[in-house]
XYZ file of C-alpha atoms in Angstrom:
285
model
C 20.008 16.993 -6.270
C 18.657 15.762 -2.482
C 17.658 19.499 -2.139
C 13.954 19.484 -3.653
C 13.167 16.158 -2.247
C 14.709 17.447 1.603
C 12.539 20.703 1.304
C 9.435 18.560 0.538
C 10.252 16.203 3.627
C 10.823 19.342 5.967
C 7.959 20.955 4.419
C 5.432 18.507 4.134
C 6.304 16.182 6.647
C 8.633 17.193 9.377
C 7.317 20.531 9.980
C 3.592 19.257 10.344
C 4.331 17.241 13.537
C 4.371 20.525 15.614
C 0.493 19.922 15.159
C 0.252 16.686 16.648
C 0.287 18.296 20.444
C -3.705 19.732 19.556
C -3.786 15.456 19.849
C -3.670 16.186 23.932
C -5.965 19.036 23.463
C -9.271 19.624 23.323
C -8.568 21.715 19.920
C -10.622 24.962 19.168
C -9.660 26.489 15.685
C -10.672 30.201 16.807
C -8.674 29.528 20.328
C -5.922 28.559 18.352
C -3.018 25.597 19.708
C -1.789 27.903 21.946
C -5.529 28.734 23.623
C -7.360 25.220 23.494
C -7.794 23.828 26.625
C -4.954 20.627 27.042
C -7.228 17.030 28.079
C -3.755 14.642 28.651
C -4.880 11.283 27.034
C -8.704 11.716 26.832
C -8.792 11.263 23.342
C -6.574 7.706 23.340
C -8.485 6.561 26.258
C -11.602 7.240 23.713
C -10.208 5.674 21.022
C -9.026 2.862 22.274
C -12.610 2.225 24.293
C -14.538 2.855 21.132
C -16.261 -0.184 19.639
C -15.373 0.888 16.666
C -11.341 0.825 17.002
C -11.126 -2.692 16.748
C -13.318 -2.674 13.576
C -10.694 -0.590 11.578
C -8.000 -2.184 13.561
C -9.126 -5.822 12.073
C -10.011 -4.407 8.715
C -6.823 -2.623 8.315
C -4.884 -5.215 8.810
C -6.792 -7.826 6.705
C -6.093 -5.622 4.264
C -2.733 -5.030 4.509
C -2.182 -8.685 4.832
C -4.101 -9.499 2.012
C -1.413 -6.680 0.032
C 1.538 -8.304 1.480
C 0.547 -11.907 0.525
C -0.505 -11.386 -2.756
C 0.987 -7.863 -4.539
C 4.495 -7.949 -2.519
C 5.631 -11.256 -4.173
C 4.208 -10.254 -7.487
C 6.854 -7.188 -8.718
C 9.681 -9.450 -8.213
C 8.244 -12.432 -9.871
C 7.698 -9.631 -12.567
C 11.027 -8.466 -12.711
C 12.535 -11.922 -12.782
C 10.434 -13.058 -15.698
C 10.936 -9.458 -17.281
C 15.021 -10.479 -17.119
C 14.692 -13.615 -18.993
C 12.909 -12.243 -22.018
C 15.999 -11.855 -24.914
C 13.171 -10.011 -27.216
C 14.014 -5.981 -26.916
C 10.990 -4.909 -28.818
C 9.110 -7.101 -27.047
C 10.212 -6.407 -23.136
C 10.405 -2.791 -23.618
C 6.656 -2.917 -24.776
C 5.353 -4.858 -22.194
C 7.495 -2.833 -19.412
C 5.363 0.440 -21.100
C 1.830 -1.374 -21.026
C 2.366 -2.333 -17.465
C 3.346 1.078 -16.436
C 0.338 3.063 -17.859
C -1.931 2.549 -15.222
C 0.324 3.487 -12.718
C 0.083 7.060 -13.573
C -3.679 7.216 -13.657
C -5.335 8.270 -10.516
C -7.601 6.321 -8.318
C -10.183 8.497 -9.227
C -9.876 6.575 -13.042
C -8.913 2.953 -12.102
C -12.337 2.973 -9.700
C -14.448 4.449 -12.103
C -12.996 1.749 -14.875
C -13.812 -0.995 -12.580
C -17.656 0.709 -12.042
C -17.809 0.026 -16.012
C -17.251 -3.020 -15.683
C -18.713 -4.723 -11.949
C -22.022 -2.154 -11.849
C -24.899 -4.173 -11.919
C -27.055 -1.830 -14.439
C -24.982 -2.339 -17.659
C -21.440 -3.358 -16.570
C -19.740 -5.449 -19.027
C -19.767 -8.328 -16.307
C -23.295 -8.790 -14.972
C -24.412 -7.787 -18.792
C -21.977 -11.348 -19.688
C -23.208 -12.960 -16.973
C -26.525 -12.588 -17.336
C -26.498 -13.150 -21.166
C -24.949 -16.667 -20.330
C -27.432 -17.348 -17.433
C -26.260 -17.003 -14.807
C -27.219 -13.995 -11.653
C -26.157 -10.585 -11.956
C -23.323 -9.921 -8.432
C -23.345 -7.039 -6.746
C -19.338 -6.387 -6.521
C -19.308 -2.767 -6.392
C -21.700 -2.829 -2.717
C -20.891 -6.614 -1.384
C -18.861 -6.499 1.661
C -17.569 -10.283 0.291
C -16.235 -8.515 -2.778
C -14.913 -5.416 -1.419
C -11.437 -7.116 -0.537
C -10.792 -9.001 -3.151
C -11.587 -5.869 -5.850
C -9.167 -3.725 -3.506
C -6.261 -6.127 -4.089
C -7.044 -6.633 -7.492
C -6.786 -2.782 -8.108
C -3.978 -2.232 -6.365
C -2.549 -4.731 -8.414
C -3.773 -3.447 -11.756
C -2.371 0.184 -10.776
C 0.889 -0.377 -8.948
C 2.249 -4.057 -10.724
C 4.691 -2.437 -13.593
C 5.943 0.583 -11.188
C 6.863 -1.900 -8.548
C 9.103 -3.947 -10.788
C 11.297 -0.976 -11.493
C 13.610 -1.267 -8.539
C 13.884 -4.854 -8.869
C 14.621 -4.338 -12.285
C 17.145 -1.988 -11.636
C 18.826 -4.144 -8.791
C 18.487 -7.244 -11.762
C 20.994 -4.828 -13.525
C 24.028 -4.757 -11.625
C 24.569 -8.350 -11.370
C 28.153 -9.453 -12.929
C 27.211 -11.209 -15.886
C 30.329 -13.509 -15.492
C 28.421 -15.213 -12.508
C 25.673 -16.189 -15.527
C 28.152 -17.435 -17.802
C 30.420 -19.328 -15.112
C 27.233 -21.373 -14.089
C 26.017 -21.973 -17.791
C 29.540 -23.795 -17.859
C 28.570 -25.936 -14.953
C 25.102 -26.972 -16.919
C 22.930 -24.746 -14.573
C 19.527 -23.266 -16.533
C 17.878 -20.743 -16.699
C 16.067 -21.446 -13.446
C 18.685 -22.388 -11.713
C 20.578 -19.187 -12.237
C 17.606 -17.486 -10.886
C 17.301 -18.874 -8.105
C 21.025 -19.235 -6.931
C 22.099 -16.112 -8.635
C 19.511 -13.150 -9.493
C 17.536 -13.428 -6.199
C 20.420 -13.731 -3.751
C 21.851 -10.398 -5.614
C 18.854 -8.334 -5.073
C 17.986 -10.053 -1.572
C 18.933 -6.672 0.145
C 16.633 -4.718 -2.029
C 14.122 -6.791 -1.557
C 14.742 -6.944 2.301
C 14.812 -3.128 2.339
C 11.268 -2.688 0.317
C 9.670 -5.659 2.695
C 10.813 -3.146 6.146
C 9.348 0.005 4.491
C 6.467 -2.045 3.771
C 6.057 -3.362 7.156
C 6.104 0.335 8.602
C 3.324 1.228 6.479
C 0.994 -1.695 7.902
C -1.701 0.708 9.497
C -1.246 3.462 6.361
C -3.000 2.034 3.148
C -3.927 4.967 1.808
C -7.541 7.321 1.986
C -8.251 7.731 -2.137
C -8.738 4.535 -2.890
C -10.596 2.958 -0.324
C -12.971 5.953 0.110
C -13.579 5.887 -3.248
C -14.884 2.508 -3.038
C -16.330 2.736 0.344
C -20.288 2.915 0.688
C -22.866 2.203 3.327
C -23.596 -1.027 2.106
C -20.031 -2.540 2.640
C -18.827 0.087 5.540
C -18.230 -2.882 7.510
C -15.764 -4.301 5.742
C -14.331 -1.200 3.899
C -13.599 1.777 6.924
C -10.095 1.752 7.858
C -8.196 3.933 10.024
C -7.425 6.219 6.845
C -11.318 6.895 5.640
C -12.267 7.494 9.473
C -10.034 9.836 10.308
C -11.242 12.240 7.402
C -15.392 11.418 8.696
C -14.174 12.366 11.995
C -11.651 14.847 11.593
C -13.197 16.975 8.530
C -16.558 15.730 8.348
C -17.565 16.100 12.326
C -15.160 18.786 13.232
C -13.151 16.585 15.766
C -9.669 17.755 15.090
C -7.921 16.776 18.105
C -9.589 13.247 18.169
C -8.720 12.509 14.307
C -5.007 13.962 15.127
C -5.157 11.129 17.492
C -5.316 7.983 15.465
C -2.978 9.832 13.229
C -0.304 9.715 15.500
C -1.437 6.166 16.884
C -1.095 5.130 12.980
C 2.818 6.927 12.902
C 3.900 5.219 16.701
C 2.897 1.983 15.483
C 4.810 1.971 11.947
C 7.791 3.623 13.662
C 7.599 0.575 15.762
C 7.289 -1.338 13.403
C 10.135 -0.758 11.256
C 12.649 -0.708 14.216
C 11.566 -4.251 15.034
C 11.439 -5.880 11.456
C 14.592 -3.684 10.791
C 16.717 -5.340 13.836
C 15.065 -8.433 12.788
C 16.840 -8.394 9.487
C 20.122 -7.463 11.134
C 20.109 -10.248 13.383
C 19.417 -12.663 9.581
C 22.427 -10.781 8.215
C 20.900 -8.249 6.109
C 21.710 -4.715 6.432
C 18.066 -3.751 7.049
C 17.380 0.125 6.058
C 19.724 1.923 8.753
């Protein structure tokens, strides 16, 4: 059963890496890796000097911030009020609704929201301006462009995320419920001194892998909503290295912040990871 997902790891992810040494190269596809001329650290020394590093570096993590404070917390909130519902009918059919979206593509959850937020007949600025008030230009307004990303991410990813927290709810002995109804504790007390110490370790686990994944948010979705008029606010390390790499040709530069982006969440998750094993947890090795 590990076999398929070990051949996609080897294929897709291990084997790639032999690429990263066109990063000290000055990268010519018809020279080949072999051919191409090798620069050292010229291309971290530009990166690292360029004006705009510290642009995606600040936006990236604003954003990633933004996804830790307010989606993290929200799939085990989920899950916990998910647990307490006694209704079958009714918890299995909210579990479904809140997994749809999850298996639409970015592609459909951006074009939804361009329904709704576009300022020539979106279902908002139409309401809006029936009511009075002046029409807001989400869709291109750097002061929106955060706040719609979170709320997207949100949207798509919510139901999934409970799963595993869901699935850790599961195993708890059920005679550690019934021993603290007979000591008078409710419902939120058995929450809170029961169910989330006994998925603490999951939780743990997902907030490491999370960590590690600080400077990789993902290109789809923000390029999708990236435009000239928010650019500012919107390029992160993700949507540049596809301009720079694909767009301008400069292979061995965009190779570059890729592997700066993989040192720093390998980093990362070492530290948080002997962070939580100096708490007590068992962290995710």
């Amino acid at each position: 059963m590990i076999l398929p997902g070990l051949i996609y790891f080897i294929v897709f992810k291990y084997f790639p890496m032999g690429g990263l040494i066109i990063a000290f190269q000055d990268y010519q596809p018809y020279l080949g890796i072999a051919d191409s001329p090798w620069v050292g650290f010229k291309h971290f020394v530009r990166l690292f000097t360029d004006p705009t590093f510290f642009m995606l570096f600040k936006n990236t993590l604003i954003l990633f911030a933004m996804n830790l404070v307010f989606f993290f917390p929200l799939p085990i909130i989920l899950a916990l009020m998910l647990n307490e519902v006694r209704n079958k009918w009714f918890k299995q059919t909210v579990q479904t609704m809140i997994y749809l979206p999850h298996f639409m593509s970015w592609v459909i959850i951006v074009s939804i929201t361009y329904v709704f937020l576009n300022v020539d007949g979106g279902v908002i600025n139409e309401t809006l301006s029936a009511l009075g008030f002046k029409k807001i230009s989400f869709l291109t307004s750097p002061d929106w462009l955060r706040p719609m990303y979170i709320g997207q991410i949100i949207w798509k990813e919510l139901g999934w995320s409970t799963i595993i927290y869901l699935a850790a709810i599961t195993v708890v002995d059920t005679q550690l419920y019934e021993a603290a109804e007979m000591d008078g504790a409710g419902r939120w007390r058995k929450t809170w001194h029961i169910t989330l110490p006994a998925i603490r370790s999951v939780i743990i686990i997902l907030l490491i892998l999370k960590i590690g994944s600080t400077l990789d948010l993902g290109f789809e979705h923000m390029f999708l909503l990236l435009n000239s008029l928010n650019r500012e606010v919107a390029e992160i390390f993700d949507t540049y290295i596809y301009t720079a790499g694909l767009k301008n040709g400069q292979l061995s530069f965009s190779t570059t912040i890729g592997l700066f982006k993989g040192l720093v969440g390998l980093i990362l998750v070492m530290l948080s990871n002997k962070l939580a094993k100096k708490f007590g947890e068992d962290g995710v090795y």
